[in-house]
CSV table of C-alpha atoms in Angstrom, one decimal:
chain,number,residue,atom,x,y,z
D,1,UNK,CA,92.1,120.5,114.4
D,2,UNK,CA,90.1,117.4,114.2
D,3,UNK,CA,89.6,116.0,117.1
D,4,UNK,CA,89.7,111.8,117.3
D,5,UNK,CA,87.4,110.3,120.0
D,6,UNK,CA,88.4,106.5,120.8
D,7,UNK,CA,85.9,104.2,122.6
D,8,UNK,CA,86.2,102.4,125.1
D,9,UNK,CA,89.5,104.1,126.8
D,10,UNK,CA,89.5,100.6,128.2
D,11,UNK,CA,88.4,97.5,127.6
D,12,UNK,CA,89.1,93.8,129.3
D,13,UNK,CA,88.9,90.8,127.2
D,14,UNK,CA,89.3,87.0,127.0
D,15,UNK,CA,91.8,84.7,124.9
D,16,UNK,CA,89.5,84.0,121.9
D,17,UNK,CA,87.3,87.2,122.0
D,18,UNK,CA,86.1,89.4,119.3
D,19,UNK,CA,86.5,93.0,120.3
D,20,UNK,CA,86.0,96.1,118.5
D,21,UNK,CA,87.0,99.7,119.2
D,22,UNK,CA,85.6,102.7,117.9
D,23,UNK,CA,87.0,106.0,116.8
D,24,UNK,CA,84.8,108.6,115.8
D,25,UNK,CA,86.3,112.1,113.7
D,26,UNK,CA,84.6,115.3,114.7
D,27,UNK,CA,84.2,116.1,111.1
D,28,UNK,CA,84.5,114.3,107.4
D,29,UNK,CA,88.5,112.5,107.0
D,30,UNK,CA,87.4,110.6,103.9
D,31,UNK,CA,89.1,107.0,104.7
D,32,UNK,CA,92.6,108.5,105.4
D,33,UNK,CA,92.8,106.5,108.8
D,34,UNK,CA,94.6,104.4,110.3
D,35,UNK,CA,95.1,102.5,113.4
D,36,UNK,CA,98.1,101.6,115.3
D,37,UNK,CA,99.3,99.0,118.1
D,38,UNK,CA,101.8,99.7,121.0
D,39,UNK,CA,102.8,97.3,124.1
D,40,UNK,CA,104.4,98.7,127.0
D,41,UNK,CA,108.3,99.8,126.1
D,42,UNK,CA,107.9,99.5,122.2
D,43,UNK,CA,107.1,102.1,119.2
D,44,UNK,CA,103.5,101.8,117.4
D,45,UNK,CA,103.4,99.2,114.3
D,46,UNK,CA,100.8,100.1,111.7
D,47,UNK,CA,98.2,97.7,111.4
D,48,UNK,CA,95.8,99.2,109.2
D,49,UNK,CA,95.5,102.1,107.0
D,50,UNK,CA,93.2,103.8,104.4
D,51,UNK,CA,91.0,103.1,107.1
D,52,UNK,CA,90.3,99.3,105.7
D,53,UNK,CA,93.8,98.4,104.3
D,54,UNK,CA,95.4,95.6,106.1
D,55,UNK,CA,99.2,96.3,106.3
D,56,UNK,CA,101.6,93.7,105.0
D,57,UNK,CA,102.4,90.9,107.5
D,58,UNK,CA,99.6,91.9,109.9
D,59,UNK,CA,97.1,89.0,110.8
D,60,UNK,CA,93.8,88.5,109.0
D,61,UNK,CA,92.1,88.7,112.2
D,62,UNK,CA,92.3,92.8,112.2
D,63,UNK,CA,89.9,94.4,110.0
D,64,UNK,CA,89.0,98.0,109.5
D,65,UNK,CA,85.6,99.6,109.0
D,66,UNK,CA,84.3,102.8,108.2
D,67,UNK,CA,80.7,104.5,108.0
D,68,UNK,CA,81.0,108.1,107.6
D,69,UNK,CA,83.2,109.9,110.9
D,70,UNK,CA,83.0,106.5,112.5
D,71,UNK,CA,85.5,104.1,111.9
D,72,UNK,CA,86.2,100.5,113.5
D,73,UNK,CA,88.7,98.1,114.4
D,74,UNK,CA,87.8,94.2,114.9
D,75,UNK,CA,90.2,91.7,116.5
D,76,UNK,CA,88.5,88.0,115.9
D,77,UNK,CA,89.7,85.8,118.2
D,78,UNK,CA,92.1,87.8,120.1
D,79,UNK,CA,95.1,86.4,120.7
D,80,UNK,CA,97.7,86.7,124.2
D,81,UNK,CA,100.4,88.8,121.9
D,82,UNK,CA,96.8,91.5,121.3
D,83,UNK,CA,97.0,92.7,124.3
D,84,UNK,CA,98.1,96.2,123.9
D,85,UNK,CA,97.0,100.4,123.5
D,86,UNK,CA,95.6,100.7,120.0
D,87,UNK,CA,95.3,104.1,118.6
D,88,UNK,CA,93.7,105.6,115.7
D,89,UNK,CA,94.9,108.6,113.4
D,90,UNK,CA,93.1,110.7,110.9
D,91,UNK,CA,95.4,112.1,107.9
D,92,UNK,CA,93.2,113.9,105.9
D,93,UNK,CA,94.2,117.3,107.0
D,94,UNK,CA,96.9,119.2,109.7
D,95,UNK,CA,97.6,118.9,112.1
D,96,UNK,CA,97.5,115.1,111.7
D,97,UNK,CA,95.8,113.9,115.1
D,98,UNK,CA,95.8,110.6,117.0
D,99,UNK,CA,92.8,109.4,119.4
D,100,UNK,CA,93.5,109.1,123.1
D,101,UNK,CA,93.8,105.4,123.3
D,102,UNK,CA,92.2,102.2,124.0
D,103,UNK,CA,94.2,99.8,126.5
D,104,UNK,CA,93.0,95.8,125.9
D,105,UNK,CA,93.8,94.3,128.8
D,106,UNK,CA,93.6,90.3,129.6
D,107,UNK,CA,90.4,89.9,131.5
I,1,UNK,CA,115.6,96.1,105.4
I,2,UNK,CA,113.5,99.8,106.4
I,3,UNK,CA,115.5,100.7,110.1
I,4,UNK,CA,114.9,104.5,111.6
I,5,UNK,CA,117.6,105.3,114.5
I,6,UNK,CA,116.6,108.2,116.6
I,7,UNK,CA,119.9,110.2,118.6
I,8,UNK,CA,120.0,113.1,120.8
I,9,UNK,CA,120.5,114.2,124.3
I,10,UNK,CA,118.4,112.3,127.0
I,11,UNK,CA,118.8,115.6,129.2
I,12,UNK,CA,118.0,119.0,128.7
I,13,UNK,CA,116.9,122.3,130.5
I,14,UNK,CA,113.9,124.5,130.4
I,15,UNK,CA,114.7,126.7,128.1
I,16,UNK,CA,117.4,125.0,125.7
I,17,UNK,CA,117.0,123.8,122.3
I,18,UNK,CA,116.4,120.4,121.7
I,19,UNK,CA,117.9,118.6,118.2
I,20,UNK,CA,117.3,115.6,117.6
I,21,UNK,CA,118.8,113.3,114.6
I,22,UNK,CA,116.4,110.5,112.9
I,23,UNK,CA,119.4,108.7,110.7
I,24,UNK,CA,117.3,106.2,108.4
I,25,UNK,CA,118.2,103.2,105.8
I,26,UNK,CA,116.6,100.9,103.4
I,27,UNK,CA,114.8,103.8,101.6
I,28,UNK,CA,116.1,107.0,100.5
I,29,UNK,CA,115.1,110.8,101.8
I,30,UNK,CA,114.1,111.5,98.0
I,31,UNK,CA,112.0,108.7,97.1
I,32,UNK,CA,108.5,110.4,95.7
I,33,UNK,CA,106.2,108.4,97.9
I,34,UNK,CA,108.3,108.8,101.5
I,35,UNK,CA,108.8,111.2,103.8
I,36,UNK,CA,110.0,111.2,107.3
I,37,UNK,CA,107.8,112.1,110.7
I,38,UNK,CA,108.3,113.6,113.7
I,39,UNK,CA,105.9,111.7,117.1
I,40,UNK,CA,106.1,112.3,120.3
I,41,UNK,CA,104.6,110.5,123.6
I,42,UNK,CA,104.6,112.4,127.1
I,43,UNK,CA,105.3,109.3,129.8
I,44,UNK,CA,101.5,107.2,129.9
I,45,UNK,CA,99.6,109.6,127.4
I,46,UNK,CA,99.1,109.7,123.9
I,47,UNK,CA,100.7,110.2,120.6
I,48,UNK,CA,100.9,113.7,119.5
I,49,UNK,CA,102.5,114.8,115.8
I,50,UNK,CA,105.1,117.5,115.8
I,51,UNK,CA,106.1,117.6,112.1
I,52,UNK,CA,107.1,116.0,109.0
I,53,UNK,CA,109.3,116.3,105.8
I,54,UNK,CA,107.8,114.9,102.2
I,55,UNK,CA,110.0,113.9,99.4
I,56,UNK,CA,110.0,117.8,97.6
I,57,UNK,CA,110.8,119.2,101.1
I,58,UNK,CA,107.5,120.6,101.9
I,59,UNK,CA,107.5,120.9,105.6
I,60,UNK,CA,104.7,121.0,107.9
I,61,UNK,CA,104.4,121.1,111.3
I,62,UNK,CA,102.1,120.9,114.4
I,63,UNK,CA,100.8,124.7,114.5
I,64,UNK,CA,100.7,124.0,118.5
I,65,UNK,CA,103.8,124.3,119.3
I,66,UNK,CA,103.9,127.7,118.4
I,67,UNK,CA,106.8,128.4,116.0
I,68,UNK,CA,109.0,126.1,117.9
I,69,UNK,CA,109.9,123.9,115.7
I,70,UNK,CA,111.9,122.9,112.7
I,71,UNK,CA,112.6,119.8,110.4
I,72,UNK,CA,115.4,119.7,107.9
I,73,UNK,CA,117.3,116.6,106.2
I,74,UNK,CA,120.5,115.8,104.7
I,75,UNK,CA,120.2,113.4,101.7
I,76,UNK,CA,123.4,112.6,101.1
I,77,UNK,CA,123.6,111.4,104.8
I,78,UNK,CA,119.7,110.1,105.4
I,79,UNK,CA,119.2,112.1,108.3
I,80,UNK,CA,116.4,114.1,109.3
I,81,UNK,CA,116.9,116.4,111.8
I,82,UNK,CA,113.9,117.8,114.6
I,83,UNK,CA,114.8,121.3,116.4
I,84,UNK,CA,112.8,122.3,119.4
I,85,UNK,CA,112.9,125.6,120.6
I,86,UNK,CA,112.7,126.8,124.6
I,87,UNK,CA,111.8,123.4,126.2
I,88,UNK,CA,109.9,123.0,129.0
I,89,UNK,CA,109.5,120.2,131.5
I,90,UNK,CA,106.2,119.3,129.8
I,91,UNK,CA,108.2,118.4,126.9
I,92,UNK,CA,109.4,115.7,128.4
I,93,UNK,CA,108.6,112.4,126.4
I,94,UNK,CA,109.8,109.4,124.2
I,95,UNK,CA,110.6,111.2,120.6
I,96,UNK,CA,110.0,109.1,117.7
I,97,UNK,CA,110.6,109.6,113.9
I,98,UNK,CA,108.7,107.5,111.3
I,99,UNK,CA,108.5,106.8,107.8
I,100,UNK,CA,105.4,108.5,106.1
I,101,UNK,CA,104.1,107.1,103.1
I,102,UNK,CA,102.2,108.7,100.5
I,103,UNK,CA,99.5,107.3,98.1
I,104,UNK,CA,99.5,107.7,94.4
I,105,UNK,CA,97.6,111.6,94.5
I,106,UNK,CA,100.7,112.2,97.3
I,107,UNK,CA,98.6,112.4,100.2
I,108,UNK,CA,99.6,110.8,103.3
I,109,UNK,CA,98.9,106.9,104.2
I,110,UNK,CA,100.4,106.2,107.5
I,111,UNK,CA,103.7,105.9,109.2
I,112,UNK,CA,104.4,102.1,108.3
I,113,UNK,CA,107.7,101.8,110.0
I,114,UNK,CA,109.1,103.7,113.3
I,115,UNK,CA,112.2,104.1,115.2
I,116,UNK,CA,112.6,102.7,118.2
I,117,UNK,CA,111.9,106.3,119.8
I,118,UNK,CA,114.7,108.6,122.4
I,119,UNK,CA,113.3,109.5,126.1
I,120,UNK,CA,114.1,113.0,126.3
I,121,UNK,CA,114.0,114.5,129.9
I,122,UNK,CA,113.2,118.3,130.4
I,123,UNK,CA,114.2,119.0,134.5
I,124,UNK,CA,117.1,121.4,135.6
């Protein structure tokens, strides 16, 4: 299985911040990841995908990244309604896999 | 307007079979670039995918669950249903189904719209 590593797990930031998160594939997922946004009570929402693609209706302040296994996600200028878990996903090949998590709390 | 309704029991017992129903609308079960995903989420932990259906009913599923599951549809009713074999009390999550899309070589994208999940409860 491939095995997603998320980083930080947590991660406390201000109104007006730029904060990125990490995920890093434990071997080659060409660009089929994407990354994902829960709040407490509610179901993911795609945000991006093909590991650089915004999805439709999601601000232009989330942008993807990739460089080989490592792949990014920036929030400029966070926003109150960003504060949430974000997860990444890698589906290149079974089973699809999700990384553990990074919580962005309000500092 | 893309909506995903999961149903099913909210309690079972170790050992029973769980099945739940994923009734969707706004796209159809057939369409060559959709399929249908099975997610689940264990109470403050992360996602973890069970299974999923694609348009030409190729199946696939997580192979650690150990056999215990199985996706089918009905296309003529847009539902997907999820059967899980011998639950356990570690079992016990927030079930969600999600529609898959595929790109133009039919690999999978991303699950770009999810139901509002089922808590499922695994206790005697």
């Amino acid at each position: 299985d491939i095995r997603l590593t998320q980083s930080p797990s947590f991660l406390s930031a201000s109104v007006g911040d730029r904060v990125t998160i990490t995920c890093r594939a434990s071997r080659g997922i060409s660009s089929y990841l994407a990354w994902y946004q829960q709040k407490p009570g509610e179901a993911p929402k795609l945000l991006i995908y093909a590991a650089s693609t915004l999805q439709r209706g999601v601000p232009s302040r989330f942008s993807g990244s990739a460089s080989g296994t490592e792949f990014t996600l920036t929030v400029n200028s966070l926003q109150p309604e960003d504060f949430a878990t974000y997860y990444c996903q890698q589906l290149n090949s079974y089973p699809v896999t999700f990384g553990g998590g990074t919580k962005v709390e309000i500092k | 307007q893309v909506t995903l309704n999961e149903s099913g029991p909210v309690l079972v017992k170790p050992t029973e079979t769980l099945a739940l129903t994923c009734s969707v609308s706004g796209f159809s079960l057939t369409n060559p670039y959709m399929g249908v995903s099975w997610i689940r989420q264990p109470p403050g932990k992360a996602l973890e995918w069970l299974a999923h259906i694609l348009p030409n009913d190729e199946k696939s599923y997580n192979t650690s669950l150990k056999g215990r599951l199985t996706i089918s549809r009905d296309t003529s009713k847009s539902h997907v249903v999820l059967t899980m074999t011998n639950m356990d009390p570690e079992d016990t999550a927030t079930y969600y189904c999600a529609r898959t899309l595929l790109d133009y070589s039919f690999a999978i994208d991303a699950f770009d719209f999810w139901g509002q999940g089922t808590v499922v409860t695994v206790s005697t």
